[in-house]
mmCIF file of C-alpha atoms in Angstrom:
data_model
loop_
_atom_site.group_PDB
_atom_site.id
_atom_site.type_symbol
_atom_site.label_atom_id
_atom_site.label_comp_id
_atom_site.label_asym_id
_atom_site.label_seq_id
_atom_site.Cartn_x
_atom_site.Cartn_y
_atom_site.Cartn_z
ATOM 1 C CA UNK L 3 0.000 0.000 0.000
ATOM 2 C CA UNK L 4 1.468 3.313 -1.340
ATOM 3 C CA UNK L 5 1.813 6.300 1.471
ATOM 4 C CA UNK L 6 -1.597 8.221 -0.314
ATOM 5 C CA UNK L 7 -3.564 5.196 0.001
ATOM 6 C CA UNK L 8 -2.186 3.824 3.773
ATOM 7 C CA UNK L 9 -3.013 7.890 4.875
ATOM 8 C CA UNK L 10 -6.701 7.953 2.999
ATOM 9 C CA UNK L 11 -7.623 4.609 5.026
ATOM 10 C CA UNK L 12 -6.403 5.799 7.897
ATOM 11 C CA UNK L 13 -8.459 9.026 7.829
ATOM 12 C CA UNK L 14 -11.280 6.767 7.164
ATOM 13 C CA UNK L 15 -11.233 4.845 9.848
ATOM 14 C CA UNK L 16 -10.593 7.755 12.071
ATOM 15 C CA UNK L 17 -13.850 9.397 10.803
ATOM 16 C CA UNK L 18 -15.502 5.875 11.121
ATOM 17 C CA UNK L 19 -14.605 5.901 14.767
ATOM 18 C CA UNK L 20 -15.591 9.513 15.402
ATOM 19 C CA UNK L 21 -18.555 9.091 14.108
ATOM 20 C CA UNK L 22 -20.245 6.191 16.414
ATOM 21 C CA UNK L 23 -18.591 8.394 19.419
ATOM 22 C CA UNK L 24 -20.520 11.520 18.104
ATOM 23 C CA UNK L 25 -23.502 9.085 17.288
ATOM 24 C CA UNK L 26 -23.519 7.413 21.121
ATOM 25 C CA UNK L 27 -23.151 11.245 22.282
ATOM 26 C CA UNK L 28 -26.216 12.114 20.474
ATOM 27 C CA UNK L 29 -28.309 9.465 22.380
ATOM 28 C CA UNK L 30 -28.042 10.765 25.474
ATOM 29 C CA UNK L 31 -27.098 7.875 27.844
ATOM 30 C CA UNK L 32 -24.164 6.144 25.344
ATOM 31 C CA UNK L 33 -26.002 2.963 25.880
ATOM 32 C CA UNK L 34 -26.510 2.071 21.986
ATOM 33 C CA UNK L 35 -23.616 0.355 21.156
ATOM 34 C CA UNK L 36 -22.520 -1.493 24.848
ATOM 35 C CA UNK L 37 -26.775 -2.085 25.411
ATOM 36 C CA UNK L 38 -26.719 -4.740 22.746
ATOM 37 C CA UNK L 39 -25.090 -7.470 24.567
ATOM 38 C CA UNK L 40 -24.610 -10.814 22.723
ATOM 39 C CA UNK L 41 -24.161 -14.372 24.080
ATOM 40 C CA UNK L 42 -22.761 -17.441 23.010
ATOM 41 C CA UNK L 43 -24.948 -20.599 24.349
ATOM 42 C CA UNK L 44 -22.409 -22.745 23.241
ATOM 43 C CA UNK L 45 -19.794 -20.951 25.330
ATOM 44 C CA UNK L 46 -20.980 -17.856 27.149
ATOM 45 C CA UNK L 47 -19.130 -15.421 25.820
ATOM 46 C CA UNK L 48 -20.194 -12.002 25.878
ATOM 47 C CA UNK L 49 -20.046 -9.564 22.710
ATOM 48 C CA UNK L 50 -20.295 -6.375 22.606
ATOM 49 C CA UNK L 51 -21.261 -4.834 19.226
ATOM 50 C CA UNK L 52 -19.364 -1.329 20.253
ATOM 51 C CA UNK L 53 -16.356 -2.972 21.590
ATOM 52 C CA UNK L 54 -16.157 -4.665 17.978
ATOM 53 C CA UNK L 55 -16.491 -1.777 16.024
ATOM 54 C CA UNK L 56 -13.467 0.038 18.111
ATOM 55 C CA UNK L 57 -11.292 -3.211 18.067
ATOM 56 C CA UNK L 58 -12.328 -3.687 13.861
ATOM 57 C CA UNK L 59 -10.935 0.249 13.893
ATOM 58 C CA UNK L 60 -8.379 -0.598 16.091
ATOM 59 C CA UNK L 61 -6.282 -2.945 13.878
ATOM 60 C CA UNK L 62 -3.440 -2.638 11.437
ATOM 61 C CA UNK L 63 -4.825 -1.990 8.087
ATOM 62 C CA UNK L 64 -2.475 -4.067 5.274
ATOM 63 C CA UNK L 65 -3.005 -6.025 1.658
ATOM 64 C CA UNK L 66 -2.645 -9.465 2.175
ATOM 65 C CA UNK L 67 0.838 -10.960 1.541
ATOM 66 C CA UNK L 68 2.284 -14.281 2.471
ATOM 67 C CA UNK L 69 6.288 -12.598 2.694
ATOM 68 C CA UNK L 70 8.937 -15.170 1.381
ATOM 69 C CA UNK L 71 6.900 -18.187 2.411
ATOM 70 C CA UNK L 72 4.077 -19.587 0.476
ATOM 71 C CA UNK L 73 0.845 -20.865 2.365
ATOM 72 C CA UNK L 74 0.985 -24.689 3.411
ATOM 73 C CA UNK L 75 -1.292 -26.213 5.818
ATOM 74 C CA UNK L 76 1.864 -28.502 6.678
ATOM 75 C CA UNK L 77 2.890 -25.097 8.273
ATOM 76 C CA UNK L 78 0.278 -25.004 11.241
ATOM 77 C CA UNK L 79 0.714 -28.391 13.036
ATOM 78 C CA UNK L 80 -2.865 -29.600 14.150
ATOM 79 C CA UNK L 81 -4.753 -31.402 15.468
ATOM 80 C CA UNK L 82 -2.547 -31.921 18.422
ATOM 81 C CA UNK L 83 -2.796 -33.159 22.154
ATOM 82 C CA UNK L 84 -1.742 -30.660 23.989
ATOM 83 C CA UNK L 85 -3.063 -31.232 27.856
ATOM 84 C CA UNK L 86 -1.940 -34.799 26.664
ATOM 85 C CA UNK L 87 -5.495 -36.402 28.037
ATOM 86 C CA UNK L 88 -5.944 -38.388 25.106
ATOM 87 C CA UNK L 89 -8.145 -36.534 22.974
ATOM 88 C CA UNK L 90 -7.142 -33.907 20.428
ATOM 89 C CA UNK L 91 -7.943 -30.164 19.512
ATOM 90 C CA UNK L 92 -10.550 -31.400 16.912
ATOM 91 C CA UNK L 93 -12.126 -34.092 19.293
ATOM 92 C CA UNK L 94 -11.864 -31.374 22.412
ATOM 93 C CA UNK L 95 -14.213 -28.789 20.594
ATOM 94 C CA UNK L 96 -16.580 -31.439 20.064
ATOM 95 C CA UNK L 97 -17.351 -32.730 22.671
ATOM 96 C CA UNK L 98 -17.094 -28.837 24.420
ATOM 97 C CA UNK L 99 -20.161 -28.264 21.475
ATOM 98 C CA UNK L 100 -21.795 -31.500 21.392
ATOM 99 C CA UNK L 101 -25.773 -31.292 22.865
ATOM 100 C CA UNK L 102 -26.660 -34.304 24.059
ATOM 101 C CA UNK L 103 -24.681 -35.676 20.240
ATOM 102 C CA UNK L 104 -26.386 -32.374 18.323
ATOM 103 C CA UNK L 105 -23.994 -30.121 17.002
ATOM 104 C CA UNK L 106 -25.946 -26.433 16.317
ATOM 105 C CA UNK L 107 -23.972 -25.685 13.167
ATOM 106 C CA UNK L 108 -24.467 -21.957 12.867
ATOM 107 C CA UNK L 109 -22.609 -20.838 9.859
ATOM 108 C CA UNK L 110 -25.891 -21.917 8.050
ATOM 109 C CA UNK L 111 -28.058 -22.607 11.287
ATOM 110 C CA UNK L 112 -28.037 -26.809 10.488
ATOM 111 C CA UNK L 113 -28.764 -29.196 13.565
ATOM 112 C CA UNK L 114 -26.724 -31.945 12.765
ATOM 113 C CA UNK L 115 -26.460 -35.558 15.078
ATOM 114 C CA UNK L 116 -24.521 -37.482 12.667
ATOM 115 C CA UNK L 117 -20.501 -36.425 13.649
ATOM 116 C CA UNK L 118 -18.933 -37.294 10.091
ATOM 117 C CA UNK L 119 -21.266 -34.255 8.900
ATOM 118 C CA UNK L 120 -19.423 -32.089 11.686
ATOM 119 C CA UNK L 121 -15.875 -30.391 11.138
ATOM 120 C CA UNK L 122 -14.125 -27.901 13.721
ATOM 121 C CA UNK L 123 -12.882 -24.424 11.824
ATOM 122 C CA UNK L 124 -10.837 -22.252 12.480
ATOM 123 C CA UNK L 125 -13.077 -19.047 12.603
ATOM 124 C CA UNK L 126 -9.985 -17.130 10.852
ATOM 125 C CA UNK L 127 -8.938 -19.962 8.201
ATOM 126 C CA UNK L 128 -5.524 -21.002 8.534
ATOM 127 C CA UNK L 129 -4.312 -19.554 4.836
ATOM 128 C CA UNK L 130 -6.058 -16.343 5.687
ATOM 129 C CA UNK L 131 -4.166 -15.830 8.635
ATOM 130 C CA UNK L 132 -1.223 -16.846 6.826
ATOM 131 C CA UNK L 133 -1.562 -13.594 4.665
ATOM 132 C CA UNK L 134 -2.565 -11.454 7.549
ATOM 133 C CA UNK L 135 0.600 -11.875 9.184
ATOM 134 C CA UNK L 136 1.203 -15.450 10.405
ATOM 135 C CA UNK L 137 3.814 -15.970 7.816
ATOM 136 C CA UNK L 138 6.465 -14.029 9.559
ATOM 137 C CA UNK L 139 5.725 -16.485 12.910
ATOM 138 C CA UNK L 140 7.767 -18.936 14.510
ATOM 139 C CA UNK L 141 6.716 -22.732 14.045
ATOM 140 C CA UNK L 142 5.687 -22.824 17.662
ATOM 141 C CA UNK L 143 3.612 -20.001 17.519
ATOM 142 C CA UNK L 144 1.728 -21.225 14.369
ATOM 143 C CA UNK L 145 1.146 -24.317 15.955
ATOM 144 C CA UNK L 146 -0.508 -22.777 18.945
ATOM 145 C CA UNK L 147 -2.492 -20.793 16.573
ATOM 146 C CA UNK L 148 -3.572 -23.899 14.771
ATOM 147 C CA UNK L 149 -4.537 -25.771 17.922
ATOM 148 C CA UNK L 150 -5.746 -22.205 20.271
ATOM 149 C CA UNK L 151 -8.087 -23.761 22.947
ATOM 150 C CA UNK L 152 -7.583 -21.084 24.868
ATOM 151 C CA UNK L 153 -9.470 -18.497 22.696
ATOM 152 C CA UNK L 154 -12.977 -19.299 22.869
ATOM 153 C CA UNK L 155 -13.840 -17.423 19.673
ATOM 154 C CA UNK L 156 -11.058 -19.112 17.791
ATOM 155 C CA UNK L 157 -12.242 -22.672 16.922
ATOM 156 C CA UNK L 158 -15.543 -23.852 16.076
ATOM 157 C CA UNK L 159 -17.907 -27.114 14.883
ATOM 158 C CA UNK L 160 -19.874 -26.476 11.743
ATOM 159 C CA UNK L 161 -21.624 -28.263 9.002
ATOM 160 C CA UNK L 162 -19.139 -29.579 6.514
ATOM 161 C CA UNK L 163 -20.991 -28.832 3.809
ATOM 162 C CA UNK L 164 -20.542 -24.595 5.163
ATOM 163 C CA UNK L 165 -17.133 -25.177 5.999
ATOM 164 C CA UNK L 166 -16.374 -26.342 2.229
ATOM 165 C CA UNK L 167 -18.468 -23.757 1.047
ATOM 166 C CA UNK L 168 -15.911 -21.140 2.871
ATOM 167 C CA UNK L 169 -12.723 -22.594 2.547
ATOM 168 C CA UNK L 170 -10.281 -20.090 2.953
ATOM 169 C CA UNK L 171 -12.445 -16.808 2.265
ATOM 170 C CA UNK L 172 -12.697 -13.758 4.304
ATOM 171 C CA UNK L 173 -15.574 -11.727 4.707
ATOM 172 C CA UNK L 174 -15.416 -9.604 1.669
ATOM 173 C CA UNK L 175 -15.715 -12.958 -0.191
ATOM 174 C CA UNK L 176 -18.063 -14.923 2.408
ATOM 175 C CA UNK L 177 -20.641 -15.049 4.727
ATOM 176 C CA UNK L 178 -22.707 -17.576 6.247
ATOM 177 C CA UNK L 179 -25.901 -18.807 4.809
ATOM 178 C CA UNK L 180 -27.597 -17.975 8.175
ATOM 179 C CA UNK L 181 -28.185 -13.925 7.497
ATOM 180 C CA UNK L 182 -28.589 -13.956 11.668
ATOM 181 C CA UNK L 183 -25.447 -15.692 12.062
ATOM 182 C CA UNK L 184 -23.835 -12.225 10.546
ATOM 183 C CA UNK L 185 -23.225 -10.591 13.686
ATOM 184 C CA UNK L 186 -21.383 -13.405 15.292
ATOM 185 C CA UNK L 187 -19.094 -14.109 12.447
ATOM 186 C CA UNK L 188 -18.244 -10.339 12.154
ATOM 187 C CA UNK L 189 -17.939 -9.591 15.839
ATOM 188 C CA UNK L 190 -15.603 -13.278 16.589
ATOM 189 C CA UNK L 191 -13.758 -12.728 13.364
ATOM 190 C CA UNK L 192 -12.880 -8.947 14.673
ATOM 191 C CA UNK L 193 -11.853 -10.306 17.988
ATOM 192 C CA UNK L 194 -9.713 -13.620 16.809
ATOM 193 C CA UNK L 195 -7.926 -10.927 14.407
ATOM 194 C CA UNK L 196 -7.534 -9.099 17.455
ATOM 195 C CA UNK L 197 -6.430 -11.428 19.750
ATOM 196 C CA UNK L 198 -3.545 -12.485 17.562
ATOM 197 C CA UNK L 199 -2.397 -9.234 16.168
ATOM 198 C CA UNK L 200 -3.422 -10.353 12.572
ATOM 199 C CA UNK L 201 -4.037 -7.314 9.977
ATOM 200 C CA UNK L 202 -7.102 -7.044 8.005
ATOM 201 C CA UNK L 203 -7.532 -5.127 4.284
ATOM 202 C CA UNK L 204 -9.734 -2.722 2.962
ATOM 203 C CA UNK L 205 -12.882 -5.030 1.570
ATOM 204 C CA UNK L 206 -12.697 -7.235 5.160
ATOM 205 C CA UNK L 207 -13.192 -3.785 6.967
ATOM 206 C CA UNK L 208 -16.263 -2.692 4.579
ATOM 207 C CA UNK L 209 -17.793 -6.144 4.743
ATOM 208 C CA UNK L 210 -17.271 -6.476 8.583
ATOM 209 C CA UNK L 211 -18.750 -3.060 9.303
ATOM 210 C CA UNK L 212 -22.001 -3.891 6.998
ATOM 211 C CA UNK L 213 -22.100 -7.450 9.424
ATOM 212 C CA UNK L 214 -22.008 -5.362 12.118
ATOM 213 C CA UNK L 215 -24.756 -3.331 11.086
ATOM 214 C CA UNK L 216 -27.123 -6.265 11.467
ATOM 215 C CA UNK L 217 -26.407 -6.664 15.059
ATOM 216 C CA UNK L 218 -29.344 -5.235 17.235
ATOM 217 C CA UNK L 219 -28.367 -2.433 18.194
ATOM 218 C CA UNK L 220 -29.786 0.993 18.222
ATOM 219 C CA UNK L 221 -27.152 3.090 16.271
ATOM 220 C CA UNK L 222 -25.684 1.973 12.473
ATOM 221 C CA UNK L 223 -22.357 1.978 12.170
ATOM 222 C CA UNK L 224 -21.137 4.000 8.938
ATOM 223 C CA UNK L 225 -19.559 2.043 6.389
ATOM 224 C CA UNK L 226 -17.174 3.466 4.439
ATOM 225 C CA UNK L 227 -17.036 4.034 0.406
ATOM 226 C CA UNK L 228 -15.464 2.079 -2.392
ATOM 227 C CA UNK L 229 -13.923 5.331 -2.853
ATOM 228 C CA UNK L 230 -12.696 5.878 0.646
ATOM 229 C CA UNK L 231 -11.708 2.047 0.953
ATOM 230 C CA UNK L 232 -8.168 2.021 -0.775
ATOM 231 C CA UNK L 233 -7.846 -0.427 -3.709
ATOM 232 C CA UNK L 234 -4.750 -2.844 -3.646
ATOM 233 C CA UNK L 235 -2.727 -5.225 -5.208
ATOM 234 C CA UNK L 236 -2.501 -8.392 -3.221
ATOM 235 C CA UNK L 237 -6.528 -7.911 -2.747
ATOM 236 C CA UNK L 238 -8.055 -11.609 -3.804
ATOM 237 C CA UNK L 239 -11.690 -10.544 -3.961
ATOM 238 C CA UNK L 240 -14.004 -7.844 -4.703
ATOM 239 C CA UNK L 241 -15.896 -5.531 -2.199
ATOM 240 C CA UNK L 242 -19.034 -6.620 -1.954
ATOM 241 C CA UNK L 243 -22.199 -4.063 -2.992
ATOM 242 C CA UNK L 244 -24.231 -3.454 0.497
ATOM 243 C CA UNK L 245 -27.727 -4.876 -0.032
ATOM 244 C CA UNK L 246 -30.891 -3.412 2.040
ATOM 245 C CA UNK L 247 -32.443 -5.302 4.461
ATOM 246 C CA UNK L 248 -36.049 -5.488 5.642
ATOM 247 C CA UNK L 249 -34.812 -2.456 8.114
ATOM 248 C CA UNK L 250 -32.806 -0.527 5.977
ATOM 249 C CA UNK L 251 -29.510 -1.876 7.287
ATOM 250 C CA UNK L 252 -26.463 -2.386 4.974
ATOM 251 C CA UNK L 253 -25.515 -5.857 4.731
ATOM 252 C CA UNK L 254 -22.652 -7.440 2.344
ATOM 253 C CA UNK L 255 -24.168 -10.094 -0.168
ATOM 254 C CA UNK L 256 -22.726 -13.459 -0.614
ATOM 255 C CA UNK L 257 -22.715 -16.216 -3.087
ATOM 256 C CA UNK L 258 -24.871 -18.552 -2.103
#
């Protein structure tokens, strides 16, 4: 990314983040971004729809680039034994997500009680993180990546038939079939990214602030311009065109 381009984005998101501050202001209390409050029944983890706009903003802005080392899943060592109790990563996250043998796939909102139709995901595919920045880590830290227990956002079970249908996509490129399952992907994709100091590029930024905007909350989060998102080089896919919902909230489209 040229100097023009990394200084436009970054006045973008600046504005972006200035205006939900100006926006919270305006209602009085500040209570429409932190009142909407999600949980995860499979885990319990709280999300706050704010807090993931300001971490989304918070993050280092870069194309995608995989340095001097080309993407291989040999790279990223899983599915391991870590706690060394006998069971893996994979076989660890589900039984943490199994219901009585159900599995609530909710990529594309599937109950599924036949386990060979079940894979665990990485909610930030392996060769996506790759070119956001875990091409320049050590083995051991890739690993622990690969296998991150730890993180509750980080690995998931989900149809298989969703997980091929995602592969190695980002947001710009994919969403789940679920429309309600939006807000979830956006806000545990945001904090995963987060969490390990991964970067994001222009079209994941415009397609995770339009999944944001379908979270409940009382306050629409601006999202920004193909002109004030910065084209690129490395970019793999298009931005996606915002469609209008039922309550005239941009969301991104997907292909399916």
């Amino acid at each position: 990314m040229n100097r023009i381009n990394a200084v436009l984005l970054t006045l973008s998101l600046l504005l972006l983040s200035a205006a939900v501050i100006i926006a919270n202001d305006g209602n009085g209390s500040g209570n429409a971004q932190e009142s909407s409050t999600k949980s995860n029944s499979n885990t319990g983890q709280e999300r706050h729809t704010g807090s993931s706009f300001r971490l989304l903003v918070a993050l280092h802005s870069e194309p995608e680039y995989s340095g001097d080392i080309s993407y291989d899943q040999s790279l990223y060592e899983h599915w391991i034994d870590a706690d060394e109790d006998g069971e893996n990563t994979q076989a660890e996250v589900l039984e943490a997500e199994s219901q009585d043998g159900t599995w609530q796939s909710w990529f594309d909102g599937e109950s599924i009680d036949d386990s060979s139709m079940v894979v665990v995901v990485h909610l930030v595919p392996l060769e996506e993180a790759h070119e956001s920045g875990a091409w320049a880590w050590t083995p051991e830290k890739r690993r622990d990546y690969a296998n991150d227990l730890d993180f509750e956002q980080a690995l998931t079970a989900v149809s298989t038939a969703s997980n091929e249908s995602r592969g190695s996509k980002d947001p710009a490129e994919w969403q789940p079939s679920a429309e309600t399952a939006w807000c979830r992907y956006a806000q545990d994709w945001i904090a995963v990214k987060n969490h390990w100091g991964l970067t994001y590029d222009a079209e994941e930024l415009y397609a995770l602030t339009a999944m944001l905007n379908t979270c409940e909350d009382a306050i629409q989060f601006p999202v920004p311009s193909a002109q004030s998102t910065p084209e690129h080089d490395h970019s793999h896919g298009a931005t996606p065109t915002p469609e209008h919902s039922h309550s005239g909230t941009p969301t991104p489209g997907h292909s399916h």
